[in-house]
Every structure is written in C-alpha cells, then in structure tokens.
PDB file of C-alpha atoms and ligand atoms in Angstrom:
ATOM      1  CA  UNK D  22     323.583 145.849 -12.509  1.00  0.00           C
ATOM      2  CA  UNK D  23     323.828 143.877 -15.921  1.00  0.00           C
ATOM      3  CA  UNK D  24     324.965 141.247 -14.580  1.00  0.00           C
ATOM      4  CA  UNK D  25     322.097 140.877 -11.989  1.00  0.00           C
ATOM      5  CA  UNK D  26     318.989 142.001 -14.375  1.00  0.00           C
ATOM      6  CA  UNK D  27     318.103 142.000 -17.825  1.00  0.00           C
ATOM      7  CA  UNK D  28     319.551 145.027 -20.396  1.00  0.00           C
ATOM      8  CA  UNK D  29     318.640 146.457 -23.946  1.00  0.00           C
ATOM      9  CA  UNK D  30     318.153 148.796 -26.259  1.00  0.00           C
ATOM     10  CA  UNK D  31     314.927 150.635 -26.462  1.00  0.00           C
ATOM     11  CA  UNK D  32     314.202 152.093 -29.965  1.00  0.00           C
ATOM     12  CA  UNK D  33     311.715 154.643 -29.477  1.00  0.00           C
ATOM     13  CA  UNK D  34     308.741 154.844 -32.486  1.00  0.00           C
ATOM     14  CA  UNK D  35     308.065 158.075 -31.222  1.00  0.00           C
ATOM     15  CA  UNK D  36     309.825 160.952 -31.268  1.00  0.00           C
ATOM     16  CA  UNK D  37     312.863 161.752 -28.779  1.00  0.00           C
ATOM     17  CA  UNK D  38     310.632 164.775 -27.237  1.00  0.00           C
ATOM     18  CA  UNK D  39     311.367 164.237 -23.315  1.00  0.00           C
ATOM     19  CA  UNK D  40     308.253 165.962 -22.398  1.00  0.00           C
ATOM     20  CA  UNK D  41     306.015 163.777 -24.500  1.00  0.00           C
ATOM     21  CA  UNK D  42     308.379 160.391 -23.886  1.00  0.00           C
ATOM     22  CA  UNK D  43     307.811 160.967 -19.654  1.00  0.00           C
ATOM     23  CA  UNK D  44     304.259 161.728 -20.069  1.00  0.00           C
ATOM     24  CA  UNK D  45     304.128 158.366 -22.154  1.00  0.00           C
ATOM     25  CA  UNK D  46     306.039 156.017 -19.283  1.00  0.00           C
ATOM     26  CA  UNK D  47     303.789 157.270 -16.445  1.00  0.00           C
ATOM     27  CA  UNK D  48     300.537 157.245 -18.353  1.00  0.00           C
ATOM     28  CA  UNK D  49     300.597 154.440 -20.680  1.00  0.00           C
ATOM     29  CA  UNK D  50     299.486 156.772 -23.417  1.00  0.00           C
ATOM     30  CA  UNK D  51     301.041 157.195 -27.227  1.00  0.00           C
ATOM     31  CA  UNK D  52     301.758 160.817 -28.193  1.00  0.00           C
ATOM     32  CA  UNK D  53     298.146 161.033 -30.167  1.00  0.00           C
ATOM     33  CA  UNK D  54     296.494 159.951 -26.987  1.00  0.00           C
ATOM     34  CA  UNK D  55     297.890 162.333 -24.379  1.00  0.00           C
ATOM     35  CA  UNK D  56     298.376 165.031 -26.625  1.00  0.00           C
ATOM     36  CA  UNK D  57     301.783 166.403 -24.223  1.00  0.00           C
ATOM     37  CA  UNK D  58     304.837 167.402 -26.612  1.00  0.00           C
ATOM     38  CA  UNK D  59     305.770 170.371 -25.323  1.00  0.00           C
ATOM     39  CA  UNK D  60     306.941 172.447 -21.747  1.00  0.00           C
ATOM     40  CA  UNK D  61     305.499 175.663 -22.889  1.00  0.00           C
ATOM     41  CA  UNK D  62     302.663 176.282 -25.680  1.00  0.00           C
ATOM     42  CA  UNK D  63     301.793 179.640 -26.622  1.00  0.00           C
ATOM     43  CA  UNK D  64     304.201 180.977 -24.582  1.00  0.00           C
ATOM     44  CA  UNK D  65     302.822 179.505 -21.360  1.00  0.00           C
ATOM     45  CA  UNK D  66     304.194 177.129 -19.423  1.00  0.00           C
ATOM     46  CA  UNK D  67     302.135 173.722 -19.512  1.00  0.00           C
ATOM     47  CA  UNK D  68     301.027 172.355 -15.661  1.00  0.00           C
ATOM     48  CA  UNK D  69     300.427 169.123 -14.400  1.00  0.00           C
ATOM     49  CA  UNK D  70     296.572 170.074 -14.649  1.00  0.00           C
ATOM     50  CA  UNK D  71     296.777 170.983 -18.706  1.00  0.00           C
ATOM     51  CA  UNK D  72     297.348 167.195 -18.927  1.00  0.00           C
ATOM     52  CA  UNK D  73     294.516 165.332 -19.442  1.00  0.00           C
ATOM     53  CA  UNK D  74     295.936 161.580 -18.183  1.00  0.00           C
ATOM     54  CA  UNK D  75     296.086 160.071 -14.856  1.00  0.00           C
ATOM     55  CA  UNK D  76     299.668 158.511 -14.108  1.00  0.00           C
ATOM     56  CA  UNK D  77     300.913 155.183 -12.301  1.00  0.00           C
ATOM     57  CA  UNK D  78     301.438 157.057  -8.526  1.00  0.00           C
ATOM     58  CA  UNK D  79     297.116 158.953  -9.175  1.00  0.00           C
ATOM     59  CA  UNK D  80     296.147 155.509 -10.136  1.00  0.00           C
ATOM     60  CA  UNK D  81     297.860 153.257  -7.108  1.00  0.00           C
ATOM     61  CA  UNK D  82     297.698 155.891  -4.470  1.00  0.00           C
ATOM     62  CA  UNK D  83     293.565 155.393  -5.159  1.00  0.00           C
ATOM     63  CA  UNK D  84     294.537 151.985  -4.642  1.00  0.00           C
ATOM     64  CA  UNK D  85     295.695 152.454  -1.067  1.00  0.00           C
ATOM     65  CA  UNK D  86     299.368 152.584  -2.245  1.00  0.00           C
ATOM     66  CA  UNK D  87     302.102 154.037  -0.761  1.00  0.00           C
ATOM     67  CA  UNK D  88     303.671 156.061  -3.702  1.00  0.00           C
ATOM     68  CA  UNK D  89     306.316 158.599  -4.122  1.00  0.00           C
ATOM     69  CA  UNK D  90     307.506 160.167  -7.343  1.00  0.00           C
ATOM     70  CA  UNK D  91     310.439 162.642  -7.483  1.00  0.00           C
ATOM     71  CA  UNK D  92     312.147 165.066 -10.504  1.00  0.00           C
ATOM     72  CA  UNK D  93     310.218 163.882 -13.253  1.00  0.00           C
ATOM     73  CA  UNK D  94     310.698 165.908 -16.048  1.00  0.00           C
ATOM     74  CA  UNK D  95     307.482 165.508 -18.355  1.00  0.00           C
ATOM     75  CA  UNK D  96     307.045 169.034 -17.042  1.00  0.00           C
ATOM     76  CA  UNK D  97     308.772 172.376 -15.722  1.00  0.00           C
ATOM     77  CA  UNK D  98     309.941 172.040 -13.059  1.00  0.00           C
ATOM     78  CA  UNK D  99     310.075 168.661 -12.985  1.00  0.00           C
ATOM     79  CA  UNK D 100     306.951 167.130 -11.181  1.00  0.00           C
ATOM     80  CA  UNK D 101     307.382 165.407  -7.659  1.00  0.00           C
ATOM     81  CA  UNK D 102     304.385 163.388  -5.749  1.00  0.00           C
ATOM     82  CA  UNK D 103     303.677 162.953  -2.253  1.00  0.00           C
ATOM     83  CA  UNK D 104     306.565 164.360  -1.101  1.00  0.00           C
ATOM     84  CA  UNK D 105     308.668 167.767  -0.690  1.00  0.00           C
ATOM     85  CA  UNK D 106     311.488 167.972  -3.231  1.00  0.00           C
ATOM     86  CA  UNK D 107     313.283 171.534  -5.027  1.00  0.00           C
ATOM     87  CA  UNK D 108     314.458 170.446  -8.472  1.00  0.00           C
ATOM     88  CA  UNK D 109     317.762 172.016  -8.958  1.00  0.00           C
ATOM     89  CA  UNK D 110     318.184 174.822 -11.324  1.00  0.00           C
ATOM     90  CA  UNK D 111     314.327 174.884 -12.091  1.00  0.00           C
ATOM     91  CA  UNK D 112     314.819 171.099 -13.612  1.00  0.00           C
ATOM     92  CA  UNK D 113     317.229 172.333 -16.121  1.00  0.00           C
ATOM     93  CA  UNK D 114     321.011 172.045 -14.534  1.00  0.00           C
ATOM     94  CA  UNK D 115     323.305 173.787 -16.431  1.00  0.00           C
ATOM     95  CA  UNK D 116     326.610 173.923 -14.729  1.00  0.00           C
ATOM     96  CA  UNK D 117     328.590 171.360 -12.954  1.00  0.00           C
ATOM     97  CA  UNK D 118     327.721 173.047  -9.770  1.00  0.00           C
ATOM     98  CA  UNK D 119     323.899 172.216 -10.811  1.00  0.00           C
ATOM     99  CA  UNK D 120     325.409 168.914 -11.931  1.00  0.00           C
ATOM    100  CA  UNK D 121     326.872 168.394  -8.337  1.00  0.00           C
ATOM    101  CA  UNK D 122     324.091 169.223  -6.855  1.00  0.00           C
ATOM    102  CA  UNK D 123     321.244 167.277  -8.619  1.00  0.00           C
ATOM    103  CA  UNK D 124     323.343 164.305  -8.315  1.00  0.00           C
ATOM    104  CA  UNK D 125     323.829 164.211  -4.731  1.00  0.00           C
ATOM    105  CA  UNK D 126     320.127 165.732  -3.639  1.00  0.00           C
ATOM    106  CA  UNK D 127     318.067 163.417  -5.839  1.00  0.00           C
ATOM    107  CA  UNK D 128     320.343 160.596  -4.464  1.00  0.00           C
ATOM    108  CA  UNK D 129     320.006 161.996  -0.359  1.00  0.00           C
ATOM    109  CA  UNK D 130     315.967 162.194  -1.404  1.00  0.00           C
ATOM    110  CA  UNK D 131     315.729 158.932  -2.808  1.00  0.00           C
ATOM    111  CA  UNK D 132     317.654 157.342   0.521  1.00  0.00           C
ATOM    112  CA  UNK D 133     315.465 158.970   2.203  1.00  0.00           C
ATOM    113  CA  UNK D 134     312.052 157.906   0.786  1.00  0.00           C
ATOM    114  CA  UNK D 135     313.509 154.046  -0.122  1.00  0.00           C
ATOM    115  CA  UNK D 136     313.926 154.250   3.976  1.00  0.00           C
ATOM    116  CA  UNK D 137     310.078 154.188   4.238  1.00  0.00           C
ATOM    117  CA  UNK D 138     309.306 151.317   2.431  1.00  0.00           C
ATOM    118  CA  UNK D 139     307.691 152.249  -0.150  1.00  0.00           C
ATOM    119  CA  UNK D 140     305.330 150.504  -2.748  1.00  0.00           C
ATOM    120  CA  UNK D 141     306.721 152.875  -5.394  1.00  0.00           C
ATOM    121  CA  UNK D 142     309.446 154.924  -5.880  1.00  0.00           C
ATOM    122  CA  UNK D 143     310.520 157.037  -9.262  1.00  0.00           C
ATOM    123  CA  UNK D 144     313.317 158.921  -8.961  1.00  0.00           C
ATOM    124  CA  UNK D 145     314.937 160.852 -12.167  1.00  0.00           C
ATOM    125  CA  UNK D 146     318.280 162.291 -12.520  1.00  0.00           C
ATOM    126  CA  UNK D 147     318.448 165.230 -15.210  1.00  0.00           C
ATOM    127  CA  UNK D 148     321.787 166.027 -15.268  1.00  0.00           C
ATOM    128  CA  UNK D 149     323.222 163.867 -17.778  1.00  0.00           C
ATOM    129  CA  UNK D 150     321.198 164.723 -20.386  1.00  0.00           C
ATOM    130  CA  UNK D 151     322.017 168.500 -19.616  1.00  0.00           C
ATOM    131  CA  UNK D 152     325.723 167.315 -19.560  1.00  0.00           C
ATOM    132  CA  UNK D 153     325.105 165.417 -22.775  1.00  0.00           C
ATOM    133  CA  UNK D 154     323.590 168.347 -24.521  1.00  0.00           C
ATOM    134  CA  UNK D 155     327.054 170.322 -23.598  1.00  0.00           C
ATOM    135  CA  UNK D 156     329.562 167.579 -23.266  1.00  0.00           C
ATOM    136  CA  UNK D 157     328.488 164.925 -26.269  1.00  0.00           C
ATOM    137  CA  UNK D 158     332.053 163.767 -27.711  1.00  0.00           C
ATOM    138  CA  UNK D 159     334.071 164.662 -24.690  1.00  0.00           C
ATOM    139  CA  UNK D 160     335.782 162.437 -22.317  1.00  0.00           C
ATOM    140  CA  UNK D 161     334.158 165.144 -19.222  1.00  0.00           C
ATOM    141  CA  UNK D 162     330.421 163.006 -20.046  1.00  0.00           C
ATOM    142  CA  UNK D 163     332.067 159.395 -19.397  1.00  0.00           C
ATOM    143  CA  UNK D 164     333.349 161.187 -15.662  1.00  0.00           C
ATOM    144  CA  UNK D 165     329.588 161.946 -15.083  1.00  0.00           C
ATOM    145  CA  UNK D 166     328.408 158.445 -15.979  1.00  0.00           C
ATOM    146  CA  UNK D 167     331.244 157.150 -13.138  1.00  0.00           C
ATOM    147  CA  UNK D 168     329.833 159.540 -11.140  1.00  0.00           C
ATOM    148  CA  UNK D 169     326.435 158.520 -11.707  1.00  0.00           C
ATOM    149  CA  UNK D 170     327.010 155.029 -11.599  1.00  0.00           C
ATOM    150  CA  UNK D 171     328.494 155.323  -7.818  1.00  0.00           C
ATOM    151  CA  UNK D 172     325.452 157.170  -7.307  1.00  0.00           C
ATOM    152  CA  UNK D 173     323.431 154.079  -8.716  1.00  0.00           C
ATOM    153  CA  UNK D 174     325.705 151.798  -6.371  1.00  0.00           C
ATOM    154  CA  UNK D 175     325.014 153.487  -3.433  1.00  0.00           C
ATOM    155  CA  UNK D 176     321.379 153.494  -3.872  1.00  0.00           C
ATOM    156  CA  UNK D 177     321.073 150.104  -5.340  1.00  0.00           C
ATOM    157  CA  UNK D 178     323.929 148.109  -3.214  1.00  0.00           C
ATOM    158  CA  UNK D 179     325.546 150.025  -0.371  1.00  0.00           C
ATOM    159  CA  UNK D 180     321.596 150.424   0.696  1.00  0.00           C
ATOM    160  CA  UNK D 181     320.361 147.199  -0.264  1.00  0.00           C
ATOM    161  CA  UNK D 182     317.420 147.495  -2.347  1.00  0.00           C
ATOM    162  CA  UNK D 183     318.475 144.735  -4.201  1.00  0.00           C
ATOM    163  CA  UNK D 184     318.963 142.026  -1.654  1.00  0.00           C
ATOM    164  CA  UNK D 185     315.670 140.885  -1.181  1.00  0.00           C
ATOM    165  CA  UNK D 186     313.440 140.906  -4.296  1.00  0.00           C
ATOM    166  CA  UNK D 187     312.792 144.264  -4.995  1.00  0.00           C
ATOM    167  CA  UNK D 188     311.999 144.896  -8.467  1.00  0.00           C
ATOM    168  CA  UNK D 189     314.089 147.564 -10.517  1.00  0.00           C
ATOM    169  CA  UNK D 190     313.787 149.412 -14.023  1.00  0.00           C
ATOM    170  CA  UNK D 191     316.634 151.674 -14.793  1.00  0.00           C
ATOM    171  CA  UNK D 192     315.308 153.727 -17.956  1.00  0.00           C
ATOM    172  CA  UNK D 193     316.182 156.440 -20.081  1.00  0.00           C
ATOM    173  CA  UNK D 194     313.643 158.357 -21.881  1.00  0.00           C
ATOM    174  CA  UNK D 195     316.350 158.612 -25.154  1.00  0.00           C
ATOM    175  CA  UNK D 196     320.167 158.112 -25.979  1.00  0.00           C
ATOM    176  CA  UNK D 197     322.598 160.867 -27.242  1.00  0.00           C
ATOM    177  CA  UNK D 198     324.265 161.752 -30.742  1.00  0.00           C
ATOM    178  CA  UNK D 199     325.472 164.413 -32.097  1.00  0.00           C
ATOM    179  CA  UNK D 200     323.421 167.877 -32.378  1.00  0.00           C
ATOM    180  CA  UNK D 201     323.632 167.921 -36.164  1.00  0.00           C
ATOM    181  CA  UNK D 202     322.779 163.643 -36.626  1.00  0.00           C
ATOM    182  CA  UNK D 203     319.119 164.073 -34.215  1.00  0.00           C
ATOM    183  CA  UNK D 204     316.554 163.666 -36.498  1.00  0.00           C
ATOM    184  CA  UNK D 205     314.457 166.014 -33.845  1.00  0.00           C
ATOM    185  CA  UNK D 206     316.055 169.108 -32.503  1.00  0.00           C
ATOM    186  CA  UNK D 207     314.990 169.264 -28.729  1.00  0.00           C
ATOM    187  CA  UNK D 208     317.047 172.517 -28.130  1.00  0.00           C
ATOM    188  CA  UNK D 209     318.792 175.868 -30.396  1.00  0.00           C
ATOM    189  CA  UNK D 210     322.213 175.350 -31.309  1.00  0.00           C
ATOM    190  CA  UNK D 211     323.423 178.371 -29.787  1.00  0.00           C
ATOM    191  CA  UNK D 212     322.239 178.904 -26.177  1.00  0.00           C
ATOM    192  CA  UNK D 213     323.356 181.841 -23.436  1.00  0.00           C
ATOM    193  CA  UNK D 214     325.035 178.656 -21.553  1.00  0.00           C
ATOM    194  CA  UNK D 215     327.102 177.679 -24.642  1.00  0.00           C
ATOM    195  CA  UNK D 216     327.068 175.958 -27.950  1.00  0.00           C
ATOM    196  CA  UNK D 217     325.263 172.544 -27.904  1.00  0.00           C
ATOM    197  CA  UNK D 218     327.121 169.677 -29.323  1.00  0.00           C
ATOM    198  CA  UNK D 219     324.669 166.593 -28.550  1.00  0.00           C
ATOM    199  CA  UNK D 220     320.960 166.300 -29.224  1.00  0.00           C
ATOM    200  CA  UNK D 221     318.634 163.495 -28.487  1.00  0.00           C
ATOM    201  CA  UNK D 222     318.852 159.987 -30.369  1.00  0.00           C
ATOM    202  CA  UNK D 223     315.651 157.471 -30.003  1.00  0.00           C
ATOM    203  CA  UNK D 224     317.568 154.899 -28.658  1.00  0.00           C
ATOM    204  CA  UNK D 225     316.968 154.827 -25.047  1.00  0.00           C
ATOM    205  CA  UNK D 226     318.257 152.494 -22.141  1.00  0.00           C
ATOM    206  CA  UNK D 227     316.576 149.775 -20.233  1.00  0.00           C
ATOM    207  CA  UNK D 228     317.605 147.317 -17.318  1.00  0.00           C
ATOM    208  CA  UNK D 229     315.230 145.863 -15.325  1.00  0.00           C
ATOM    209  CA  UNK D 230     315.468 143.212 -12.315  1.00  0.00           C
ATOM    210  CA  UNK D 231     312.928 141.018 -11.268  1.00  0.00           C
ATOM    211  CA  UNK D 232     310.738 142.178 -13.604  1.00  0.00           C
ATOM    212  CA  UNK D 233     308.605 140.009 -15.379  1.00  0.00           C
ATOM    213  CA  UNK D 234     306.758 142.393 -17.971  1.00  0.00           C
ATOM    214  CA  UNK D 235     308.025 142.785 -21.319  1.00  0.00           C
ATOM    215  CA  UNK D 236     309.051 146.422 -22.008  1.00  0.00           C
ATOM    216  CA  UNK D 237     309.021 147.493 -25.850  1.00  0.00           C
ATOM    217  CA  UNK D 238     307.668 150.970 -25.699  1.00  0.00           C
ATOM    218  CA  UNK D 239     308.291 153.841 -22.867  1.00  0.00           C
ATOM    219  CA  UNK D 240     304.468 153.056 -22.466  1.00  0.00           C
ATOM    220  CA  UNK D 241     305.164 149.722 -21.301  1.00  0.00           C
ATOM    221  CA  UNK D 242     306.609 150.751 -18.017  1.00  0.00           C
ATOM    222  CA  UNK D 243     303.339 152.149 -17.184  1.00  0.00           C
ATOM    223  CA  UNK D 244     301.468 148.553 -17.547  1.00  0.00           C
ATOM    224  CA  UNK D 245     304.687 146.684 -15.948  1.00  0.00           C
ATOM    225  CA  UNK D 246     304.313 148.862 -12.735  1.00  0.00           C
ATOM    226  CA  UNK D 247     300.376 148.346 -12.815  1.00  0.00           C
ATOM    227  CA  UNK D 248     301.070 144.607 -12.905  1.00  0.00           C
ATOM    228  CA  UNK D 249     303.130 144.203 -10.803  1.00  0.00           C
ATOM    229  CA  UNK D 250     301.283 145.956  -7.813  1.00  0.00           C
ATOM    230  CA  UNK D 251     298.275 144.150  -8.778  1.00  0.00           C
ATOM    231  CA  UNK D 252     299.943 140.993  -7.281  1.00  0.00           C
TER     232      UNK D 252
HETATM  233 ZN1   ZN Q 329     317.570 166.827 -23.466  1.00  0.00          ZN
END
C-alpha cells in the first residue's frame, strides 16, 4: 500500500477526541463549527439527530449517489448508512473475541457492499484503538496490525479494488502513546476491563491512492471526497 499511494503523518490541531475528529472528516467542520466532542452529555447519549451537520454520504446520496457508510464511530454505536450492519460489542470491543469478531464482520460487510459498485464506501475498524488502549507497549498490538493488514490485503488486493483506478484513503482519526504522555485523556485509567496503558496521540495516519486532493486536516477528507465525485 505505500508503495502504490502516497503516506504521511497527519498532526491533528485539534484535539485527539474521536467523537469530535469523525464528526470533523465526514462533515468538513472544525470542532467550533459542529459543536460534537462528546458520546454522552448530561448523561445522555448523543444521536445522529443532536448533530447539527450534514455529512459526505446526506450530501451525495441527494446527489443521486450510490453511498454506503459502515461502523463509524463519531457516535454510539457507531453510525452505519444505507445499509444493515450490528457494530460489535456496542462499537466498543473489548476482548479479543470482540477483536476477532469486528475484524472479520466489518471486513465480510465491506466485501460485500465493494461487490455492488459503489460510488462510496467508508468502512471503520475499531478494534485497534480498543487494543491500543489495553495493549500500548506490548508486542500482542503489532499481531493485531498483521492481522489487520491481511485484512487490508484481502480487501484491497485479493478483491481488486485497486486494479483499475479506484481511489483509496486509509485514515486514522489519531496515533497512540502512552496513557500518562496524551495530552487529552479520552478514557479513566482504571476501567472494569483492565488498566489502560495507551491513550490517544494527535498524530494520525494517512495513505491515499489516486487521490489528487491535498489532505492537511481530518476536515480535508470531507472536501477530497466532494471533489472527487463532482468529476
Ligand atoms: Zn480510543
């Protein structure tokens, strides 16, 4: 994949909040614009509808697109469009079971929808930032990034969605370090799964193929999609 597209490091300006950073890549907007930091205020969990933005799959499916949107995680569960999909564990896998099963479901779902052509597909894949969270420092989260990265392979090569000109953009929505080095703590030290050891870092990952946009910002992705289908 690095060999065939173009890879860097994406230093977030905002904070490493996934909530607010997902909300940003699907709606174009900075924290201060749509106002989404959080999966529960006031004790309440926040719905698609307290969210006061329209994202890439509303705006191209008034367009006549044919758009699909799976697991994404700007809230709980994780939000899937125009199509059926369970997130695992309520979008927050916490065992390798979960693990297992996120892995290989998201991956079966995302066969399954790249089989119908469409215009747009987002798929996201949780578990290693749950496995992070648990894992950060041990050789057990470098076995999930193999794991992951046959996963990618599969979807990516073994199906070949990237032997025509498809375009591609791998992202993350923040990196890892360690729970006491995050300058924002996403999650309590001391949880009924276990003690945390890894917290999110705002450098994130991006690889994109046949992409001409210039990403900077997790907002960026937003515009690149929107320019891209305006072709
Ligand atoms: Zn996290």
């Amino acid at each position: 994949m690095l060999d065939l597209g173009k890879s860097k490091a994406l230093i977030l300006d905002e904070k490493p909040i996934s909530a607010s950073v997902w909300c940003g890549m699907f709606s174009g907007k900075l924290p201060d614009e749509h106002k989404h930091d959080s999966y529960v205020v006031n004790d309440i969990i926040v719905k698609r509808e307290d969210i006061k933005v329209d994202f890439i799959w509303d705006v191209l499916h008034k367009n006549g697109k044919e758009v699909k949107a799976l697991n994404v995680p700007f809230v709980v569960p994780p939000y899937t469009f125009n199509t059926d999909f369970k997130p695992v564990g309520f979008g927050s896998p916490t065992n390798e079971q979960e693990w297992n099963e996120e892995l290989e479901r998201v991956t079966a779902k995302t066969k399954e929808l790249l089989a119908e052509g469409p215009d747009l597909l987002i798929s996201v894949f949780t578990l290693l930032d749950r496995i992070q969270h648990f894992h950060w420092g041990e050789e057990y989260v470098l076995k999930w990034y193999k794991r992951m990265d046959d996963k990618m392979g599969e979807l990516l090569f073994d199906f070949g969605f990237l032997d025509g000109d498809n375009k591609l953009i791998v992202i993350s929505d923040h990196g890892f370090c360690s729970f006491g080095d995050a300058k924002v703590q996403t999650l309590p030290e001391y949880t009924k799964e276990g003690n945390l050891k890894g917290d999110h870092h705002e450098t994130a990952f991006l690889l994109t193929v046949n992409v001409d946009y210039v990403i900077e910002r997790p907002q960026d992705v937003f515009f690149a999609i929107l320019e891209q289908n305006q072709e």
